[in-house]
Tab-separated table of C-alpha atoms in Angstrom:
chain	number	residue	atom	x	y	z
A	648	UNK	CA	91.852	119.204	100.801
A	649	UNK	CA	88.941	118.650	103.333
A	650	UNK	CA	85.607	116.996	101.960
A	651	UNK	CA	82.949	114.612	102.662
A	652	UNK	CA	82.414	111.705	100.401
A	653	UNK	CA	80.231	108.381	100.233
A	654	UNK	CA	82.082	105.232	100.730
A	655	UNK	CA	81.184	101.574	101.217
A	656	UNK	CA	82.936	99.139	104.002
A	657	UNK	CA	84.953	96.621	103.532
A	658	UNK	CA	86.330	93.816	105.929
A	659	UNK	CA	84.657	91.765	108.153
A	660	UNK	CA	85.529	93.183	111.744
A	661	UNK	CA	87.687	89.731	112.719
A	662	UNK	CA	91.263	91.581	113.089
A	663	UNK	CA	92.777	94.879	113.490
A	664	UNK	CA	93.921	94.384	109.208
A	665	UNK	CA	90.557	92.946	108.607
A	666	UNK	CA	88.821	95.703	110.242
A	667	UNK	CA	85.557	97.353	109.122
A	668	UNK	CA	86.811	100.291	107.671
A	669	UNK	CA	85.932	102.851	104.292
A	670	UNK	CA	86.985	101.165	100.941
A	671	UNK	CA	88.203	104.654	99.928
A	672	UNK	CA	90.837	104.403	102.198
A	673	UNK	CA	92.088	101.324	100.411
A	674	UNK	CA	91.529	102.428	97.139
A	675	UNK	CA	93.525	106.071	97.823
A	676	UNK	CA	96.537	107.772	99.976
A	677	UNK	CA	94.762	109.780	102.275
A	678	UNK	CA	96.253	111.521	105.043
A	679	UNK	CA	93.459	111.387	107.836
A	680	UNK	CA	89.553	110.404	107.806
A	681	UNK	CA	86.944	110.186	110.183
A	682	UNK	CA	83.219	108.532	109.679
A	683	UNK	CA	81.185	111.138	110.797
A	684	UNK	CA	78.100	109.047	110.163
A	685	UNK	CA	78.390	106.787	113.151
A	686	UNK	CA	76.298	103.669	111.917
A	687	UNK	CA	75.796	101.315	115.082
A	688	UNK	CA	77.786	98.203	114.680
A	689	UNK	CA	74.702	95.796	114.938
A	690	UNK	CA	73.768	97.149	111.403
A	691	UNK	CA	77.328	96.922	109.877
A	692	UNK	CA	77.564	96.303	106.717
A	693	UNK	CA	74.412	98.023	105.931
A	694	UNK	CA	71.827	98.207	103.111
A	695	UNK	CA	72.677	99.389	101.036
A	696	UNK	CA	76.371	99.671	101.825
A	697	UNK	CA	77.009	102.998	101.991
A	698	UNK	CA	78.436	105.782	104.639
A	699	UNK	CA	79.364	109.527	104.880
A	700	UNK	CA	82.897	110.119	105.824
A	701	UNK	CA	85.480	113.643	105.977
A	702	UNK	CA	88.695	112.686	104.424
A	703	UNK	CA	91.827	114.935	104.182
A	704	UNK	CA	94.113	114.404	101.538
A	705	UNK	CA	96.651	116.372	99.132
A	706	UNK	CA	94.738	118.261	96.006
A	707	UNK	CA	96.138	115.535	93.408
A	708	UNK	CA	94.525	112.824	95.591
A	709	UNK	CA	91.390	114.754	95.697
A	710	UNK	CA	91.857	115.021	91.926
A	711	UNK	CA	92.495	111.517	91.300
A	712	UNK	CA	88.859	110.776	93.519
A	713	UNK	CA	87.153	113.738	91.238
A	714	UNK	CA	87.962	111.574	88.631
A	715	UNK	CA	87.828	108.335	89.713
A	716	UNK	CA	83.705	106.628	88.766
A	717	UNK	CA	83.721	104.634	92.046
A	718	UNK	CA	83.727	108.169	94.005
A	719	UNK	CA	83.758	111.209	91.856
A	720	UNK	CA	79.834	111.759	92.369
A	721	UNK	CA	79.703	110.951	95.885
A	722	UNK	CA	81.743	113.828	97.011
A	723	UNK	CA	79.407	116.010	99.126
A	724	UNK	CA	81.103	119.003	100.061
A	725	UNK	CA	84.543	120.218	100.471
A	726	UNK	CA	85.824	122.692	103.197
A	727	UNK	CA	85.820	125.592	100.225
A	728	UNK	CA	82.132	124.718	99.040
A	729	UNK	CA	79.820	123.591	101.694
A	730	UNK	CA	78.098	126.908	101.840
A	731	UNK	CA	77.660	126.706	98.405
A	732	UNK	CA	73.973	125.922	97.157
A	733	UNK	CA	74.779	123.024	94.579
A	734	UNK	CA	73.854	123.611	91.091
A	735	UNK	CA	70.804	120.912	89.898
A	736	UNK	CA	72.901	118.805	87.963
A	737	UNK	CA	75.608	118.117	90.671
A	738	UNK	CA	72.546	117.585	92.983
A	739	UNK	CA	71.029	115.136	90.415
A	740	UNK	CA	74.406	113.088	90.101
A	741	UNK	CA	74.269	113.093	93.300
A	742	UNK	CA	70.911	111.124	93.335
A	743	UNK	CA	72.329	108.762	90.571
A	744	UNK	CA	75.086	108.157	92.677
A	745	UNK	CA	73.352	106.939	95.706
A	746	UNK	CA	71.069	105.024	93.187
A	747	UNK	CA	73.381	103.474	91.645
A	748	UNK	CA	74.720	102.418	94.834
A	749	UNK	CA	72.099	100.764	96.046
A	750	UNK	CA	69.566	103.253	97.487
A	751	UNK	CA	65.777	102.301	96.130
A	752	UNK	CA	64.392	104.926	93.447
A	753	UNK	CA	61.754	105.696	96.419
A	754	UNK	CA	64.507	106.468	99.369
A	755	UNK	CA	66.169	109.128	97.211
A	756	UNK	CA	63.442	112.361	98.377
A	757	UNK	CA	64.476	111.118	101.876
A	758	UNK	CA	67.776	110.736	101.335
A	759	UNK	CA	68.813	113.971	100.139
A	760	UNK	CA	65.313	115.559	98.892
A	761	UNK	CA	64.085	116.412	95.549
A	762	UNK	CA	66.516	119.106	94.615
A	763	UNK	CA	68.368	121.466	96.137
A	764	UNK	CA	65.375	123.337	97.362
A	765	UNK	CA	68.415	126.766	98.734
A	766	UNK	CA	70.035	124.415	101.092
A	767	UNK	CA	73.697	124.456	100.946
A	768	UNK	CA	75.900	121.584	100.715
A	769	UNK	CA	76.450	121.396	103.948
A	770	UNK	CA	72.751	121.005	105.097
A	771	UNK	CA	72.336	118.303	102.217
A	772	UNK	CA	75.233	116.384	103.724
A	773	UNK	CA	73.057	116.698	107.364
A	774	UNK	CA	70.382	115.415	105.944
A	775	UNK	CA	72.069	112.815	103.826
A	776	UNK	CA	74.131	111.637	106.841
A	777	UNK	CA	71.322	111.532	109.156
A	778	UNK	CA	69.429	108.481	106.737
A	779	UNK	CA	72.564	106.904	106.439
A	780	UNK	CA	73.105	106.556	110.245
A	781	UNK	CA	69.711	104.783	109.957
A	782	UNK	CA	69.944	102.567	107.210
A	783	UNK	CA	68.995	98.663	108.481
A	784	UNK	CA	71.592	96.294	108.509
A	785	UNK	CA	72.022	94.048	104.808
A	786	UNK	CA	71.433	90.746	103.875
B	1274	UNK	CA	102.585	139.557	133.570
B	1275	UNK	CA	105.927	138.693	135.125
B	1276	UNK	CA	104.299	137.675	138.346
B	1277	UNK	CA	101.480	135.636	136.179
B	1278	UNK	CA	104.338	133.767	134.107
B	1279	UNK	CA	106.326	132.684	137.557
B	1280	UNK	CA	102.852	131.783	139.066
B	1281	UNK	CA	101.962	129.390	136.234
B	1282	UNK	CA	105.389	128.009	136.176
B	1283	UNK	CA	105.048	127.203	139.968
B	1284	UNK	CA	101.645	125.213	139.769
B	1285	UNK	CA	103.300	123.591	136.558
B	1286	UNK	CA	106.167	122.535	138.360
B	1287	UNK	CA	104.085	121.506	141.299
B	1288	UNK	CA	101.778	119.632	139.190
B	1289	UNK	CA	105.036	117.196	137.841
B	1290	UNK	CA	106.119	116.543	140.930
B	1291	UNK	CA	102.545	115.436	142.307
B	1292	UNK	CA	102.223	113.432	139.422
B	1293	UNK	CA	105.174	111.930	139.262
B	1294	UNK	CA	104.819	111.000	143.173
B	1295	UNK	CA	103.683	107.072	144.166
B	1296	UNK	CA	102.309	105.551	146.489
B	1297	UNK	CA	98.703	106.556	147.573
B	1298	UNK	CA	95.306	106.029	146.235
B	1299	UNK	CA	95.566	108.850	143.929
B	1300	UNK	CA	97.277	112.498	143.042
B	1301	UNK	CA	96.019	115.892	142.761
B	1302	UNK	CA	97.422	118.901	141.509
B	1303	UNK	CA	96.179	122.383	140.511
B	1304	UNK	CA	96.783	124.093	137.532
B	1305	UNK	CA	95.482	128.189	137.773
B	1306	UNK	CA	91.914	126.844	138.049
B	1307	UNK	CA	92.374	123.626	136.424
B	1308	UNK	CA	92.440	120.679	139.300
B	1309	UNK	CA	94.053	117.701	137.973
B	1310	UNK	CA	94.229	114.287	139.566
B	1311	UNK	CA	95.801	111.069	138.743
B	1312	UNK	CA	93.671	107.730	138.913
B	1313	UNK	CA	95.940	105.790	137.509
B	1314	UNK	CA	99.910	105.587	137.152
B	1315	UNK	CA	102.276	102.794	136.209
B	1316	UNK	CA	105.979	102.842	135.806
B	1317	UNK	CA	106.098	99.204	135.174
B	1318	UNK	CA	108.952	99.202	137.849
B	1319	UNK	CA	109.041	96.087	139.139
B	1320	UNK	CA	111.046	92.297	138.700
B	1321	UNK	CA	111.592	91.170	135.055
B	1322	UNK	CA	108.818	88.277	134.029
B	1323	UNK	CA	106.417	89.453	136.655
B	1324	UNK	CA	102.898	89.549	135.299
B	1325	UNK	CA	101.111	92.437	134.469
B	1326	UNK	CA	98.108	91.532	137.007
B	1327	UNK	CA	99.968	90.684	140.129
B	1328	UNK	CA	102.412	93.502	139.524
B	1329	UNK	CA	101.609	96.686	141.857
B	1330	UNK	CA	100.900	99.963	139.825
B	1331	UNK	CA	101.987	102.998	140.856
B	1332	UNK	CA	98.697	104.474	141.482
B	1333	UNK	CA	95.613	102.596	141.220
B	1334	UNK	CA	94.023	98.936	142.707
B	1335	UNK	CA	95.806	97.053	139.942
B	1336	UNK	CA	96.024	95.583	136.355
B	1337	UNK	CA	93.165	92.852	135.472
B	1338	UNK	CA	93.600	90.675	132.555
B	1339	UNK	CA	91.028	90.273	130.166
B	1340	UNK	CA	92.235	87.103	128.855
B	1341	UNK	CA	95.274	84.958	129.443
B	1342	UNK	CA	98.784	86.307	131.016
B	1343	UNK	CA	101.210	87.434	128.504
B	1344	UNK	CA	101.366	90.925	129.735
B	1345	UNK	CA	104.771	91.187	132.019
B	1346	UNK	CA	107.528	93.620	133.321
B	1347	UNK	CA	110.440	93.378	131.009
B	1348	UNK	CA	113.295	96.031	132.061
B	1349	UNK	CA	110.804	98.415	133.548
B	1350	UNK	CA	108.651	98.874	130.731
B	1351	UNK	CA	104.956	96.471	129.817
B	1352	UNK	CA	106.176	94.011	127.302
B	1353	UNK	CA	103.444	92.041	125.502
B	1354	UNK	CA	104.740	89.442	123.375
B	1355	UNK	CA	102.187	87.719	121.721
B	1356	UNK	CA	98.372	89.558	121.030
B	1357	UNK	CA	94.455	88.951	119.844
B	1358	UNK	CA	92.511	90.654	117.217
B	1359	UNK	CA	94.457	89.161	114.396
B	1360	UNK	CA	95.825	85.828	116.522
B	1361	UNK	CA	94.144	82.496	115.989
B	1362	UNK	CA	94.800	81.683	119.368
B	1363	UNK	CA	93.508	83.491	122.793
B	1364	UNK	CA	96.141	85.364	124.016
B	1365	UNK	CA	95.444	88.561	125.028
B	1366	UNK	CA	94.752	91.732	123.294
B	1367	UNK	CA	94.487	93.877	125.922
B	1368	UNK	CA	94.668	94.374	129.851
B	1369	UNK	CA	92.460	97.135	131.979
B	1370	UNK	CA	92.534	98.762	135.576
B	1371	UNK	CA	89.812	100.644	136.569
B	1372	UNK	CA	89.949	104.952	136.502
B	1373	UNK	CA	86.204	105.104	138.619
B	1374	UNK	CA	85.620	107.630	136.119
B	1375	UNK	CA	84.858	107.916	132.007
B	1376	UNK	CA	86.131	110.899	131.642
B	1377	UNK	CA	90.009	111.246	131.250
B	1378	UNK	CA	92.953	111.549	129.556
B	1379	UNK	CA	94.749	108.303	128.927
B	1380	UNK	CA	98.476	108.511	127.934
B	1381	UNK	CA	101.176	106.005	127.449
B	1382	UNK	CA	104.407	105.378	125.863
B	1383	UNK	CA	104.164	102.772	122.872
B	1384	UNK	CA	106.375	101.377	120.769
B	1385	UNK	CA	106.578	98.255	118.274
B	1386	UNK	CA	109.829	96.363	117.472
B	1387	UNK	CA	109.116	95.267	114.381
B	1388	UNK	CA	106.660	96.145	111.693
B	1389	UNK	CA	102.941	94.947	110.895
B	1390	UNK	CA	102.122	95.015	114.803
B	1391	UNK	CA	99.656	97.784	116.576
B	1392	UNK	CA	99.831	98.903	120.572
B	1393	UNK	CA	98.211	101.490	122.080
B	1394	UNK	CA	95.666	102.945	125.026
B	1395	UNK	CA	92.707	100.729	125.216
B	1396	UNK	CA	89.644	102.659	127.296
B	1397	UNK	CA	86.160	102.588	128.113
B	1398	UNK	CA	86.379	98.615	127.786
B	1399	UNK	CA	83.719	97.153	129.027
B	1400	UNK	CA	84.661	93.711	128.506
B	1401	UNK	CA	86.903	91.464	126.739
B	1402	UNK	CA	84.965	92.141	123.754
B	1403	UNK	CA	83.995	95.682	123.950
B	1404	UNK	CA	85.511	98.753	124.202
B	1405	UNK	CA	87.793	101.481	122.381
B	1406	UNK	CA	91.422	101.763	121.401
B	1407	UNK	CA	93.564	103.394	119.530
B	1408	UNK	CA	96.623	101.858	117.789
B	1409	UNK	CA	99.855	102.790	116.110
B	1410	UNK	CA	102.275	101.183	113.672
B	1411	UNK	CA	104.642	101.335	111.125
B	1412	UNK	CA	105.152	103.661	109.078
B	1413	UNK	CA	102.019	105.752	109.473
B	1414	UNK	CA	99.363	103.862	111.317
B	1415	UNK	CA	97.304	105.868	113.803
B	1416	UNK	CA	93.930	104.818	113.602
B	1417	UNK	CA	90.956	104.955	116.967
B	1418	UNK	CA	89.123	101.207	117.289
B	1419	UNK	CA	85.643	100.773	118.326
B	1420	UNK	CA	85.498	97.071	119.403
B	1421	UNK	CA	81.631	95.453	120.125
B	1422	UNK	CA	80.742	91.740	120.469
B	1423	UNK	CA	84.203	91.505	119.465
B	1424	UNK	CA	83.941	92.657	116.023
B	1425	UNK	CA	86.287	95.568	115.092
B	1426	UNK	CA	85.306	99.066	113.717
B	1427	UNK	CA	88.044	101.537	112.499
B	1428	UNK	CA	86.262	104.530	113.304
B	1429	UNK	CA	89.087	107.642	112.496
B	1430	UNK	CA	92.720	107.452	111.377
B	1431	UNK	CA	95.951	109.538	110.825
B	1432	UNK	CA	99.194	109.017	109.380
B	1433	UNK	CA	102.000	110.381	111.423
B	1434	UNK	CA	105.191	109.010	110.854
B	1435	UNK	CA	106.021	105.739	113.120
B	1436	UNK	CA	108.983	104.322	113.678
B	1437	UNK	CA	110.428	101.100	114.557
B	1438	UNK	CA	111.551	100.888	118.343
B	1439	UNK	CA	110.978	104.315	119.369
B	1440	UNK	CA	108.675	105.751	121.973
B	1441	UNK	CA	105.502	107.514	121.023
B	1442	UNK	CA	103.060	109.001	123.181
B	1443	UNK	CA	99.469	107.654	122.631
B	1444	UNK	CA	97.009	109.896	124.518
B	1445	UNK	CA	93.429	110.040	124.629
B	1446	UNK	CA	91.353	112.902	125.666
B	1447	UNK	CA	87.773	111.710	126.667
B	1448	UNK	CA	84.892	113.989	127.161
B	1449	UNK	CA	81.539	113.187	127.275
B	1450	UNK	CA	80.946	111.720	123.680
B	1451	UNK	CA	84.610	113.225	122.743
B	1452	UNK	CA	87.200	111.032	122.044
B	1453	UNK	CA	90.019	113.299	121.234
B	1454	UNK	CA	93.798	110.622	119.918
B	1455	UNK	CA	97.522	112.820	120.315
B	1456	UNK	CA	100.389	111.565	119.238
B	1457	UNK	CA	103.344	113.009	120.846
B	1458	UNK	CA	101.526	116.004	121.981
B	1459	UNK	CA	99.843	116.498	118.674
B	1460	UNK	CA	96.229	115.901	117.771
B	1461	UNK	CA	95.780	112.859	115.187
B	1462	UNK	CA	92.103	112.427	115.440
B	1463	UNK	CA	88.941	113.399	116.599
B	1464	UNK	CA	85.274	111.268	117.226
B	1465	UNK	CA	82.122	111.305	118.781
B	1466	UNK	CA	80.440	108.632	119.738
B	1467	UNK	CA	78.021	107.771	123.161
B	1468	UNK	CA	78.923	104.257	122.594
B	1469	UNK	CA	80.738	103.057	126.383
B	1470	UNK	CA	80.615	106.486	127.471
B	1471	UNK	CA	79.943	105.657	131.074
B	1472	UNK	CA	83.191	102.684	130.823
B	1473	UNK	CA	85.568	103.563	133.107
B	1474	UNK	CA	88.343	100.879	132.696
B	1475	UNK	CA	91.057	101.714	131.110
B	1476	UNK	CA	94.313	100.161	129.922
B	1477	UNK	CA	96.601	98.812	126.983
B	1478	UNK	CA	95.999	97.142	123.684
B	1479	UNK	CA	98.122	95.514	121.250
B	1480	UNK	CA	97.468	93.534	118.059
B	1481	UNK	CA	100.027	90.697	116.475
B	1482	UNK	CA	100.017	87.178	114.914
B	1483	UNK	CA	101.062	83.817	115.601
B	1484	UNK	CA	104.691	83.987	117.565
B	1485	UNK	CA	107.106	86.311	119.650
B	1486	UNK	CA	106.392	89.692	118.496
B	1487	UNK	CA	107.919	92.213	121.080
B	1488	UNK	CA	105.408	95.103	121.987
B	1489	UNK	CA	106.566	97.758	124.794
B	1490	UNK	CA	104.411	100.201	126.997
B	1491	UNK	CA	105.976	102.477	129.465
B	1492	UNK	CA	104.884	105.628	131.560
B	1493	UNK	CA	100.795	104.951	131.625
B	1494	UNK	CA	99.138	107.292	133.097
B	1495	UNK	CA	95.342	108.256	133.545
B	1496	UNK	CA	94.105	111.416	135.115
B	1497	UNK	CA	91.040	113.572	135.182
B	1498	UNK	CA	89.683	116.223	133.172
């Protein structure tokens, strides 16, 4: 399975095992990722600490993230449904999800918009990425 | 189609053997329309123990350390024994010679002989504290580095399988913003990213704590596209 999910970094940057890197690929077996959000390194970590990256990984590790709270609602898109227009609710948990990690109530229309609004996933994830790569570095 | 196949074969054959030459500032070979040439090309043939920057590469104007002098000819291969990144003291993590251009393909043999340490490719290194790598390890480590003001960024990883004292070939295709990491032929990885873009050293990297920790390049070779 192909998707793009929200993950926080971890590490400080000091070695090649204490490198920045997505917690997700601590926390699960994937096969291959790559951050396609890009955030400059000045403003690593960032605030709040959050990024947009494409994982690959077998269907019961997908499964397992589906499930898991940490992740489950910060799954984007997946290879089979990014031309998919998501439903309001998965759009709204969506918006919890970034809240919850962090993002202020009044970011959220700029982070992903209001709703849907007949963009497909894969234009919300464009969007969403593109605030992410600008987020200013944390406290 | 006959007379297509034998002409390809020719200009491939052609193309080893000019790359595969020494001696001379640099190599070029065609390939149908493609026109290859080699920047940069080290057998690490040379006298066990001799050091990495005063050894003469194949091709190219020579190795430059970044920091300290633990990178030395061991049985016609790079052997790096010690390495930064993870290393409380200042021994080196990597060592650069310089391509005169930013877009390449870097390739090199790598192999660990023992587990929990990285080598690799380093390229478009600025500086001792900036620039990109990739690195492999055991048992399924294949992961592309981003390194600035010496802090380091994983930016993309694979998991092939890695051995223990066996050759891999680390290559990385760089175009423009394109990073493109191979392992053995096979792509691991893809990135884009401006950062360094215009860098055009290029080199080795390795990763390993306190004590002897054998690390083992062979075959580097840089070349453009």
């Amino acid at each position: 399975m192909k998707a793009r999910i929200l993950t926080s970094w971890i590490g400080d940057g000091s070695s090649v095992p204490n490198s920045h890197r997505p917690k997700i690929a601590d926390d699960f077996i994937i096969k291959s990722w790559e951050d396609v959000t890009n955030q400059p390194v000045s403003n690593i970590y960032p605030s709040p600490n959050l990024y947009m990256i494409e994982i690959v990984c077998t269907d019961a590790i997908f499964a397992a993230i589906q499930a898991s709270a940490e992740y489950g609602d910060g799954i984007i898109s997946t290879v089979d449904d990014e031309d998919d227009i998501p439903d309001v609710a998965a759009f709204n948990k969506l918006r919890n999800h970034l809240k919850n990690k962090g993002t202020k109530i009044t970011d959220l229309d700029d982070a992903v918009g209001k709703n849907p609004g007949g963009r497909k996933k894969k234009q919300v994830a464009e969007q969403l990425k593109n605030w992410l790569k600008n987020l200013p570095k944390g406290p | 189609m006959v007379l297509r196949r034998g002409l390809l074969g020719g200009a491939t054959s052609a193309r080893r053997s000019l790359l595969a030459g020494g001696g001379g500032a640099f190599r070029t070979g065609v390939y149908g329309t493609l026109r290859v040439t080699t920047l940069l090309q080290d057998t690490f043939t040379d006298t066990d123990g001799t050091a990495l920057n005063v050894h003469t590469m194949t091709i190219g104007s020579g190795w430059t350390n970044l920091a300290g002098t633990t990178f030395q000819i061991n049985t016609n291969q790079c052997l790096n024994t010690r390495g930064a990144f993870s290393d409380s003291t200042n021994d080196p993590g990597w060592i650069t010679a310089d391509a005169g251009n930013a877009n390449v393909t870097v390739s090199v043999q790598s192999k660990i002989t023992e587990s929990g340490f990285w080598l690799g490719p380093a390229f478009r290194v600025q500086n001792a504290t900036n620039g990109w790598f990739i690195l492999i390890s055991d048992p399924s480590s294949y992961s592309l580095y981003e390194v600035s003001a010496g802090t380091l960024i994983q930016r993309a990883t694979a998991s092939p399988t890695i051995n223990v004292g066996t050759y891999y070939t680390v290559k990385a295709v760089l175009a423009g913003t394109s990073i493109t990491g191979f392992l053995d032929g096979v792509q691991q990885l893809t990135f884009t990213s401006a950062t360094l873009q215009t860098q055009t050293k290029m080199g080795l990297a390795c990763t390993g704590n306190n004590g002897t920790h054998n690390k083992f390049w062979d075959n580097f070779l840089v070349t453009s596209p």
